[in-house]
CSV table of C-alpha atoms and ligand atoms in Angstrom, one decimal:
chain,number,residue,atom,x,y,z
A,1393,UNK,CA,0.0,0.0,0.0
A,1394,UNK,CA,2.6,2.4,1.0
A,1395,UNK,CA,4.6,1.8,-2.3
A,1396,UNK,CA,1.7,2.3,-4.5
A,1397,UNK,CA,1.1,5.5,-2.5
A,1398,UNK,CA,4.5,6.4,-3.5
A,1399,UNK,CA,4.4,5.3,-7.1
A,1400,UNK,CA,1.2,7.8,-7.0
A,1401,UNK,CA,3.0,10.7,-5.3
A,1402,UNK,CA,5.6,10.7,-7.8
A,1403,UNK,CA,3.1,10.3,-11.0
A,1404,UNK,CA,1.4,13.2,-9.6
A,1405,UNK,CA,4.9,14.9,-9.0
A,1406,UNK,CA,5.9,14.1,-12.7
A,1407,UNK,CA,2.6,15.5,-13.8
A,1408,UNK,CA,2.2,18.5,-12.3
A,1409,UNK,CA,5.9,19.4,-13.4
A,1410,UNK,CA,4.6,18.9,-17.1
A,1411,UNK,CA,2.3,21.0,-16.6
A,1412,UNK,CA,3.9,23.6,-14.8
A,1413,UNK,CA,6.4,23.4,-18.0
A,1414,UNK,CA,3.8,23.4,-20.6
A,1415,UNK,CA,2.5,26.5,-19.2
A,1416,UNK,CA,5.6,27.6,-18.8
A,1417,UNK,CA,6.2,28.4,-22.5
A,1418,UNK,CA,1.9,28.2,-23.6
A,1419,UNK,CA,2.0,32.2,-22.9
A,1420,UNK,CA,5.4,33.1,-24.1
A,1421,UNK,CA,5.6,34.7,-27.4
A,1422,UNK,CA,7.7,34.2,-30.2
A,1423,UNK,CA,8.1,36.8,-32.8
A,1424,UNK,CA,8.6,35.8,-36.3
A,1425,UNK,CA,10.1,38.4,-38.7
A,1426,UNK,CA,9.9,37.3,-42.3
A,1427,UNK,CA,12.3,39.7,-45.0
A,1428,UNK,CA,9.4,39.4,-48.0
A,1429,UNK,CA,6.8,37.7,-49.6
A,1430,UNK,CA,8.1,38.2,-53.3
A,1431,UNK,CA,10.3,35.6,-53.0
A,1432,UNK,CA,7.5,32.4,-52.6
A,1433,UNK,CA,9.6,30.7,-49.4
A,1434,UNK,CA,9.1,32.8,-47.1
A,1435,UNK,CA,5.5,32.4,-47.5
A,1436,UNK,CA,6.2,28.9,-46.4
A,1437,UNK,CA,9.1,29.6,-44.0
A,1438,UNK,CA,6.9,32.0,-41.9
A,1439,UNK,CA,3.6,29.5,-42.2
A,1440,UNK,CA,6.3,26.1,-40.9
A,1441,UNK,CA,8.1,28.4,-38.1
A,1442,UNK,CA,4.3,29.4,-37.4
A,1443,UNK,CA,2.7,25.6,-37.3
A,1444,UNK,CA,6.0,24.3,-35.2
A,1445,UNK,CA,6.4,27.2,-32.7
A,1446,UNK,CA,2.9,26.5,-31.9
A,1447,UNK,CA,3.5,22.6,-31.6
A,1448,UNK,CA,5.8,23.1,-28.9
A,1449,UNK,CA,3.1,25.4,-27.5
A,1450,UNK,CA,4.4,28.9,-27.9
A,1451,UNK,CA,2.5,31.5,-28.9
A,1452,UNK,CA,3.2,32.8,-32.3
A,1453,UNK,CA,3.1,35.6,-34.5
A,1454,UNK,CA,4.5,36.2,-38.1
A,1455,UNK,CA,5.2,39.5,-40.4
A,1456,UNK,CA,6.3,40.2,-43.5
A,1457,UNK,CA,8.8,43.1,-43.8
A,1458,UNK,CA,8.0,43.7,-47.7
A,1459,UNK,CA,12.1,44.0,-48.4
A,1460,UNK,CA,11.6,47.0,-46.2
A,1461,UNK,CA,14.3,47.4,-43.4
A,1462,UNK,CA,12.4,50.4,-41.4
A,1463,UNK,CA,9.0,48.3,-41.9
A,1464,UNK,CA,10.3,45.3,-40.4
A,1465,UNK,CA,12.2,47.5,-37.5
A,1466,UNK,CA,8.1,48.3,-36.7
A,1467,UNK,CA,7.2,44.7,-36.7
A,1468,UNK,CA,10.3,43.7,-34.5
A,1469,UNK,CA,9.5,46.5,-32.3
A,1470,UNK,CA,6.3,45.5,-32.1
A,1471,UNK,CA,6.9,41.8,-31.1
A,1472,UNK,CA,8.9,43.5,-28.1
A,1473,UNK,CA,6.3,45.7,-26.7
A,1474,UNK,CA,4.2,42.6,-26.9
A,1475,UNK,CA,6.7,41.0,-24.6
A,1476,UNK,CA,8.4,38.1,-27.3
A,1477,UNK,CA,10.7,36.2,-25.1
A,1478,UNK,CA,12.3,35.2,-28.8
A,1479,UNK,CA,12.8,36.8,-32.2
A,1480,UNK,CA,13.4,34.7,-35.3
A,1481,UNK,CA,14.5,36.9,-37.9
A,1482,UNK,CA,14.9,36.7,-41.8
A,1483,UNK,CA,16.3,40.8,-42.1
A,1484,UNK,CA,16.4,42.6,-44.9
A,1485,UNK,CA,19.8,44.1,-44.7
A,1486,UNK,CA,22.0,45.7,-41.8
A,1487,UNK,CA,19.7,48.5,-40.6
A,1488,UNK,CA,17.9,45.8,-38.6
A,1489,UNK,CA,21.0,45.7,-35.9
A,1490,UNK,CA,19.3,49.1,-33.7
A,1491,UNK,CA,16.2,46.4,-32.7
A,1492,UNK,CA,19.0,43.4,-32.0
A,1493,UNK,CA,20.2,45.6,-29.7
A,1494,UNK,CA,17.0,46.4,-28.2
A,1495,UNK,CA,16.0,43.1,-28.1
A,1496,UNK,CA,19.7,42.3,-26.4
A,1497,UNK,CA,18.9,44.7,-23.6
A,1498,UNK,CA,15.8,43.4,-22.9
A,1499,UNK,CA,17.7,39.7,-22.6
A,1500,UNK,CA,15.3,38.3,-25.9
A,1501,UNK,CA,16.6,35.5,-27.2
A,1502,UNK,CA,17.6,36.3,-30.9
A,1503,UNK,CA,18.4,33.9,-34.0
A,1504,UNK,CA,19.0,34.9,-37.2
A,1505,UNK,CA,17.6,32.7,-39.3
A,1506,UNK,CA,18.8,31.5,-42.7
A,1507,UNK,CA,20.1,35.0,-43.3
A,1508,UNK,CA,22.8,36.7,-41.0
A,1509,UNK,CA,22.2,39.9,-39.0
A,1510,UNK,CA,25.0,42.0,-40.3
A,1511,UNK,CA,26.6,44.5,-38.1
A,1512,UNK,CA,25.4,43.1,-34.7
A,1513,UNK,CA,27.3,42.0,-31.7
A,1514,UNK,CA,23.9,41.5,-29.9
A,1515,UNK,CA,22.6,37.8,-30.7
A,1516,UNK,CA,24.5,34.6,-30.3
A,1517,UNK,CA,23.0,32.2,-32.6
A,1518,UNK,CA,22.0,31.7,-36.5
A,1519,UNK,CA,20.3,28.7,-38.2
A,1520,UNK,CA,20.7,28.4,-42.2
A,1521,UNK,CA,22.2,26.0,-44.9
A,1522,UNK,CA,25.5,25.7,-45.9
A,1523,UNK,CA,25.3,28.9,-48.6
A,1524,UNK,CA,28.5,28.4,-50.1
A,1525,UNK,CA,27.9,24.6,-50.8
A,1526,UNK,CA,24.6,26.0,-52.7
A,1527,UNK,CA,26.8,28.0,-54.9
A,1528,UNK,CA,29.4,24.9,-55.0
A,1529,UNK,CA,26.2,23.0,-56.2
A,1530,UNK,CA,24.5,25.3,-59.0
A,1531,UNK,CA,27.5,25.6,-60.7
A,1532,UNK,CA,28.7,21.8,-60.1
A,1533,UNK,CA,25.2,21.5,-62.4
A,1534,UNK,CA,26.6,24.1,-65.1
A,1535,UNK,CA,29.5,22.0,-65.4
A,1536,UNK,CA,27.8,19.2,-65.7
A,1537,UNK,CA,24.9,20.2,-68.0
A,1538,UNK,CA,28.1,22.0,-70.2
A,1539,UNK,CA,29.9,19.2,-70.2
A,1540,UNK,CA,32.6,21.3,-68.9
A,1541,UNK,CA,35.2,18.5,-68.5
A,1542,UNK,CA,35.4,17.4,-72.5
A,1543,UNK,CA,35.4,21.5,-73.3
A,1544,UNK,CA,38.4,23.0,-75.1
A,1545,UNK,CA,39.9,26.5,-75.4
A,1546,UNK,CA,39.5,26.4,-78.9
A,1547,UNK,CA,35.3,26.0,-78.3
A,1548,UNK,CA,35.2,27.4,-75.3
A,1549,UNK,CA,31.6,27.7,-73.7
A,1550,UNK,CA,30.2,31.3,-72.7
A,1551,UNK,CA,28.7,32.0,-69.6
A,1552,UNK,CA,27.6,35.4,-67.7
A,1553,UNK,CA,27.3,35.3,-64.2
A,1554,UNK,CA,24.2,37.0,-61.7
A,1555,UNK,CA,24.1,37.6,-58.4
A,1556,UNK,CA,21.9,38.2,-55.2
A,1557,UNK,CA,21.5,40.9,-53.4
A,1558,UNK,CA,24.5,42.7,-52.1
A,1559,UNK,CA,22.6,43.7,-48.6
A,1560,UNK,CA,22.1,39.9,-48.2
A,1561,UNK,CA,25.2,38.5,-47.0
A,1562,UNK,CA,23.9,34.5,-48.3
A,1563,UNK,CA,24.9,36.2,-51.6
A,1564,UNK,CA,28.2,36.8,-51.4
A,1565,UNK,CA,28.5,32.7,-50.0
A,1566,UNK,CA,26.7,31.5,-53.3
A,1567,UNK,CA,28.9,33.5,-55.4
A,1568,UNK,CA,31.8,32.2,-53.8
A,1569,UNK,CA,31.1,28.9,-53.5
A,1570,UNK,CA,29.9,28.9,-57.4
A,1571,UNK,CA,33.3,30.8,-58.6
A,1572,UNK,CA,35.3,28.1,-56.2
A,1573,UNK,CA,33.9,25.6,-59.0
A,1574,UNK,CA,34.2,27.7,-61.8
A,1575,UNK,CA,37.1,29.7,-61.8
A,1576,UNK,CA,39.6,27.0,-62.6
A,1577,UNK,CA,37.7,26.5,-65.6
A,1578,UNK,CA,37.8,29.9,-66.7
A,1579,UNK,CA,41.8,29.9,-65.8
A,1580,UNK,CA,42.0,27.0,-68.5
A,1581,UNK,CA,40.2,28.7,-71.3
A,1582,UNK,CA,37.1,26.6,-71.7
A,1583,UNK,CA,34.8,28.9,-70.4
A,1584,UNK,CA,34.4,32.6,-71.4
A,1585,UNK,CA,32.9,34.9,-68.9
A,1586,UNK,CA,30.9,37.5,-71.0
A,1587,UNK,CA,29.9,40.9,-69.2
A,1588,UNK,CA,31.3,41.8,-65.9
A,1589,UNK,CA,33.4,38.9,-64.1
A,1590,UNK,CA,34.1,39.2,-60.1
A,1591,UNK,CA,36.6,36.2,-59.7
A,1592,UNK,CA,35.1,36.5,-56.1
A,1593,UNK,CA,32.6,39.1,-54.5
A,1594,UNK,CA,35.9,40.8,-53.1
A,1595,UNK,CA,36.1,41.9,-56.4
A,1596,UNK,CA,33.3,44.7,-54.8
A,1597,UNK,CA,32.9,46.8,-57.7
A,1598,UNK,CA,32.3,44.1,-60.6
A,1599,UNK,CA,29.5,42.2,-57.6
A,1600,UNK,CA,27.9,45.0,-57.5
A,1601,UNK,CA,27.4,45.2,-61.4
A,1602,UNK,CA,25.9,41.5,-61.2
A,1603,UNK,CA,24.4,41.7,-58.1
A,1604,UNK,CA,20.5,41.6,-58.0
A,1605,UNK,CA,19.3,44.6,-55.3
A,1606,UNK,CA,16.8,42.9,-52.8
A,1607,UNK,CA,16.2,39.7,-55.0
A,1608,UNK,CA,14.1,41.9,-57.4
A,1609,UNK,CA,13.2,39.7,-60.5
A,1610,UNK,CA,12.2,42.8,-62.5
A,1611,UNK,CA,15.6,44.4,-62.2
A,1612,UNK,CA,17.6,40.4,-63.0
A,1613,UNK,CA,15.2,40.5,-66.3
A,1614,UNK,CA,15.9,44.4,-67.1
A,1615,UNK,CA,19.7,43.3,-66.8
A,1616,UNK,CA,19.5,40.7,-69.3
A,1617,UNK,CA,17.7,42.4,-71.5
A,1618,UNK,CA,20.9,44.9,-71.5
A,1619,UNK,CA,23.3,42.0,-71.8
A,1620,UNK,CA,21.6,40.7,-74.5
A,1621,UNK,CA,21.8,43.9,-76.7
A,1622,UNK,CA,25.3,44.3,-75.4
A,1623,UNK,CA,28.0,42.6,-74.1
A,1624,UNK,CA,26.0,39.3,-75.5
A,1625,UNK,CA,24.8,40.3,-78.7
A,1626,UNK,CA,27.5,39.1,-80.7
A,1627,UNK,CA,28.0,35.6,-78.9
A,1628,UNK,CA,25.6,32.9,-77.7
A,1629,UNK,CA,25.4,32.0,-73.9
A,1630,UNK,CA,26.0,28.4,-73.3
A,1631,UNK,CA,25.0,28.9,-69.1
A,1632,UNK,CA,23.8,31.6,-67.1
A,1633,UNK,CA,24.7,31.5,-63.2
A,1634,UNK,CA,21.5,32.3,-62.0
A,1635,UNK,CA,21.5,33.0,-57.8
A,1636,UNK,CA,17.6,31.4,-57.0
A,1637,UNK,CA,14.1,30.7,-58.9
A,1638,UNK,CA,12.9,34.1,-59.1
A,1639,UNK,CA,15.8,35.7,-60.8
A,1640,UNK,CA,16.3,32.6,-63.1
A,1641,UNK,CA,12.7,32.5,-64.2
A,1642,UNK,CA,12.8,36.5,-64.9
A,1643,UNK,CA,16.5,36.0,-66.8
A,1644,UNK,CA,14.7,33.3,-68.9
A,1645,UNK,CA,11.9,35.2,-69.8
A,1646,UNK,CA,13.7,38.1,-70.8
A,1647,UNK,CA,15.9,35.3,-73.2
A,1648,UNK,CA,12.8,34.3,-74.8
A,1649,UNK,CA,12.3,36.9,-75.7
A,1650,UNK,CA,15.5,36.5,-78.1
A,1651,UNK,CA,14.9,34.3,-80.7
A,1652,UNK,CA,18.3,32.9,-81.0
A,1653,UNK,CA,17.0,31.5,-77.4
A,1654,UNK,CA,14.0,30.2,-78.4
A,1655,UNK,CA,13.7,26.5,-77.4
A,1656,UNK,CA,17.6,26.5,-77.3
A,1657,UNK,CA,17.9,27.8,-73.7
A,1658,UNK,CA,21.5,28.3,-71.8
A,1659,UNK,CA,22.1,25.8,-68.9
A,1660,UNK,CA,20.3,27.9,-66.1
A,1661,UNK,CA,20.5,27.4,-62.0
A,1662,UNK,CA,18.8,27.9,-59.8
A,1663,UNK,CA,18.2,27.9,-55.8
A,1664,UNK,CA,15.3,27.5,-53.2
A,1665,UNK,CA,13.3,24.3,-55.3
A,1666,UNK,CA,10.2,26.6,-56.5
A,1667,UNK,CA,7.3,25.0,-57.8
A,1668,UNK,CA,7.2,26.8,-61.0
A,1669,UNK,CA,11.3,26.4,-61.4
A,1670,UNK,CA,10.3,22.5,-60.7
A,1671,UNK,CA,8.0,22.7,-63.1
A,1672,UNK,CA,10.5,24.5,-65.5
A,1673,UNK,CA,12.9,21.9,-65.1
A,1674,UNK,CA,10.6,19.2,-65.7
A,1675,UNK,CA,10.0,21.1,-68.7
A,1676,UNK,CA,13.9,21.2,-69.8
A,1677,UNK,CA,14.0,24.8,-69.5
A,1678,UNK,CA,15.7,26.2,-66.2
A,1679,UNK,CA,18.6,23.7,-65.7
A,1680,UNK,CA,18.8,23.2,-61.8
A,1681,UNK,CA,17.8,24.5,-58.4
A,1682,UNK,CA,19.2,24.3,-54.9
A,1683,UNK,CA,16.5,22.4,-52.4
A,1684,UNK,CA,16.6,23.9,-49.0
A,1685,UNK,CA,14.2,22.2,-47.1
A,1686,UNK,CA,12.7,24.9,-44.9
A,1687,UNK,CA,10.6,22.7,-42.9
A,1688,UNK,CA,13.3,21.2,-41.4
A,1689,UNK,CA,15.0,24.9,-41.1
A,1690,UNK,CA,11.6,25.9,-39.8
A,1691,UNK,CA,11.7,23.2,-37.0
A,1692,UNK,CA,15.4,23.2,-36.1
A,1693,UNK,CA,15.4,26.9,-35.5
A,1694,UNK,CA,12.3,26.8,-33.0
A,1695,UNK,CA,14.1,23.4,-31.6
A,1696,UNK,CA,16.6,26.4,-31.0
A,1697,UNK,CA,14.8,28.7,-29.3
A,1698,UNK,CA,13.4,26.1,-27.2
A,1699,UNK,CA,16.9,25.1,-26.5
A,1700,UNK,CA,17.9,28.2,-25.1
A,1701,UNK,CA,15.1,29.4,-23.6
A,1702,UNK,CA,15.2,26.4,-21.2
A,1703,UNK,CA,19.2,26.9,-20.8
A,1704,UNK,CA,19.2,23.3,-22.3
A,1705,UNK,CA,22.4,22.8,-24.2
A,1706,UNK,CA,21.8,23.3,-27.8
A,1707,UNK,CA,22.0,20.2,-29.8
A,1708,UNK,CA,20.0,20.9,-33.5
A,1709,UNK,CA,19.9,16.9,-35.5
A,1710,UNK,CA,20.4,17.4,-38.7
A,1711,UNK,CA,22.8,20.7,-38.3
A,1712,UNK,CA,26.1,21.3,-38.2
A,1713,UNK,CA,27.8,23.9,-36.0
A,1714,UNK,CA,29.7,26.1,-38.4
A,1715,UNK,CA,33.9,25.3,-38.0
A,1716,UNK,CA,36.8,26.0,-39.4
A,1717,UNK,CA,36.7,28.0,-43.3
A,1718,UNK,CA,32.5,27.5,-42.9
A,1719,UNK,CA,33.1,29.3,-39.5
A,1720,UNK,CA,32.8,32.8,-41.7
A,1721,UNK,CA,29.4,32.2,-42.3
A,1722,UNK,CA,28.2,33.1,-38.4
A,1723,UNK,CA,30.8,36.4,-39.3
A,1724,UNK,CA,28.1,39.2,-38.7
A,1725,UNK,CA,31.2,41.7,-39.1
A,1726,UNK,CA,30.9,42.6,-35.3
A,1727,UNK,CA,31.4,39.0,-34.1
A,1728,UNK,CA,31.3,35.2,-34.9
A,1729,UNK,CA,28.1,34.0,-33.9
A,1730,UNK,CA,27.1,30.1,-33.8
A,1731,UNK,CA,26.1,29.3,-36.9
A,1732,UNK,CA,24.2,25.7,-37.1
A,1733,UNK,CA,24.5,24.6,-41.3
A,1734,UNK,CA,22.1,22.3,-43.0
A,1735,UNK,CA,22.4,20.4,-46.1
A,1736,UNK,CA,21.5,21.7,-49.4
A,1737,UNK,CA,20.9,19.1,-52.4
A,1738,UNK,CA,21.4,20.1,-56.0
A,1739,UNK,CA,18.4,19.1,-58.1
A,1740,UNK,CA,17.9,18.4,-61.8
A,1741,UNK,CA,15.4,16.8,-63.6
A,1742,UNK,CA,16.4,13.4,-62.9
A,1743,UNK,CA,15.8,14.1,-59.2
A,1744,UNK,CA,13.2,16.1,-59.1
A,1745,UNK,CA,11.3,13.2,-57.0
A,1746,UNK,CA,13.5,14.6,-54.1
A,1747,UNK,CA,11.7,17.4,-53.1
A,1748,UNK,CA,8.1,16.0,-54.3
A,1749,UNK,CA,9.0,13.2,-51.8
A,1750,UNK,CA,10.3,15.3,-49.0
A,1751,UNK,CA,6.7,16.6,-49.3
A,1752,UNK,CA,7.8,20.1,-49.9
A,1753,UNK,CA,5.0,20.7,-52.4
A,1754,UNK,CA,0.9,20.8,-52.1
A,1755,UNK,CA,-0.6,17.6,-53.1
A,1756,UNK,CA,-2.0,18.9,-56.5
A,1757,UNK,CA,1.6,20.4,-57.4
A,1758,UNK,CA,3.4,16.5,-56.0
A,1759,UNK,CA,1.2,15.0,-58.7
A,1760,UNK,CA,1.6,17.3,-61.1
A,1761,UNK,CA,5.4,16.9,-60.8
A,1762,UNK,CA,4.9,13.5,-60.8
A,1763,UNK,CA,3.1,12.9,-64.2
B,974,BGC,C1,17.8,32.9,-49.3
B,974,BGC,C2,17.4,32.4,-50.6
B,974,BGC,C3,16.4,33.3,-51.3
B,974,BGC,C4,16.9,34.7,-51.3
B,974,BGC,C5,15.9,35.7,-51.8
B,974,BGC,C6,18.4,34.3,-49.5
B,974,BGC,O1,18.8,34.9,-48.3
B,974,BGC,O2,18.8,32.1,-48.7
B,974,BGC,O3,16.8,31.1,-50.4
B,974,BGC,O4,16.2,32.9,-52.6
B,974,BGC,O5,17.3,35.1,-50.0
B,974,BGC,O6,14.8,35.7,-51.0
């Protein structure tokens, strides 16, 4: 009798301690900061943080900062007046550091997600993929889809290069990590940059003529409409390094435009596994894209806020803590903050089953990939 009294006490112990826990984070707040809505994933980034923040039975709110720095200042601001214990933030570009320090002050827990928060020695922690193996991977797939390895310097293959946005420090890892693969061809002769080359974006005055400001597809398209009556009008692009979807859908329109291009289009990357650049590729028009799978960002960044709002050790499966030349990814300039890396996978049209399996699409768009 006496045991089972015991077994009971400590049930009831056990059970009132879940509670206590449960309600313990039911009322706190995270704040989810989102950079835009122009580029489709943070749709769904902001909708998985959303859906898993509230699994582990936080409170949640999401906003969209529109590429606006000083609009998503308000939003952040507004999380903290609310009270957010945690901010997970997709910024826009460096102005966003004045609310990290705010939110530092007032001991929030802050993690930069997927993109870093330049310029800030007030957060400790930043989830994201490894963004120079996605540049290592769209242009492994221009090799590849050149045939880079049986080209000579007397044919030598043509190729013009885009960027991301220069206030977005991912681009600067993509275009690295794409001329790491590169450049040694372009050393040998068999490939021909045409319009401005950057060997690397420390080359700061040619990245800026390639780079795309605030992902804007409209201003990707306007540029290669330029190159095309320009620098390219006397040659014929064999591959165009393309940063994501957006911008490589808006650089093939405006080559469609072209009829030298029509139904003979360069080999074209890609990053972020779009629907409609899936459905391009299925096609055998845009070449290749990058498959982040932000559900599993989504869920290992509120794993880390978790984490450290319980002053648990952090331990993210499926992440690596960014070491030794990857280290300079968690450089926000000010400091090196822990950086946790997960895996991107390169995707062409033979694979396109990855994603569609992963379940990163809506059932309509799975079988429509599928057929
Ligand atoms: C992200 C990419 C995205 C780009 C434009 C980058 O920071 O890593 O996935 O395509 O922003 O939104």
């Amino acid at each position: 009798m006496k045991k089972i009294t015991a077994v009971l006490l400590v049930l009831l112990l056990a059970a009132s301690f879940t509670a206590v826990s449960c309600k313990g984070s039911g009322g706190t707040l995270i704040g989810i900061a989102m950079p835009e809505t122009h580029v489709m994933r943070w749709v769904k980034d902001g909708n998985s943080l959303k859906t898993e923040a509230e699994a582990k039975g936080y409170r949640a709110e999401v906003q969209y900062g529109n590429a606006n720095q000083a609009d998503q200042n308000t939003q952040i601001q507004s999380f903290l007046t609310q009270g957010a214990k945690a901010l997970i933030v997709g910024c826009i570009n460096d102005g966003v550091a004045s609310v990290i320090a705010e939110a530092g002050r007032g001991n929030v827990a802050v993690i930069a997600y997927d993109r870093i928060i330049p310029n800030s020695a007030d957060y400790n922690y930043y989830i994201t993929f490894n963004n120079f193996k996605v540049g290592v991977l769209q242009a492994e797939s221009i090799v590849a889809g050149l045939n880079l390895g049986a080209a000579t310097a007397a044919a030598p293959k043509n190729i013009t290069l885009f960027a991301g946005s220069p206030t977005d420090g991912n681009a600067f890892f993509f275009f690295d990590g794409a001329m790491s693969i590169l450049n040694p061809y372009i050393d040998r002769g068999v490939l021909r940059v045409v319009g401005p080359y950057p060997r690397t974006s420390a080359d700061r005055d040619n990245f800026q003529r390639i780079a795309t400001e605030n992902w804007q597809a409209p201003v990707a398209k306007t540029r290669m409409e330029n190159l095309l009556s320009n620098d390219a009008r006397d040659v014929v692009l064999d591959a165009v390094l393309a940063p994501n979807d957006t911008l490589a859908r808006a650089i093939i329109e405006a080559l469609k435009s072209d009829a030298r291009y029509r139904g003979n289009l360069p080999v074209i990357s890609g990053q972020d596994a779009e629907y409609d650049s899936a459905v391009s590729i299925k096609n055998g028009e845009q070449y290749s894209t990058v498959f982040k799978d932000t559900a599993l960002l989504a869920r290992a960044a509120i794993l880390l806020a978790d984490q450290i709002l319980n002053n648990q050790p952090i331990n993210i499966p499926g992440a690596v803590l960014a070491t030794g030349d990857l280290a300079e990814i968690g450089n926000t300039g000010r400091k090196y903050v822990q950086a946790y890396l997960l895996d991107p996978i390169l995707v062409t049209r033979g694979n396109l089953n990855v994603p569609v399996d992963a379940g990163f699409y809506e059932q309509h768009q799975a079988t429509n990939l599928r057929n």
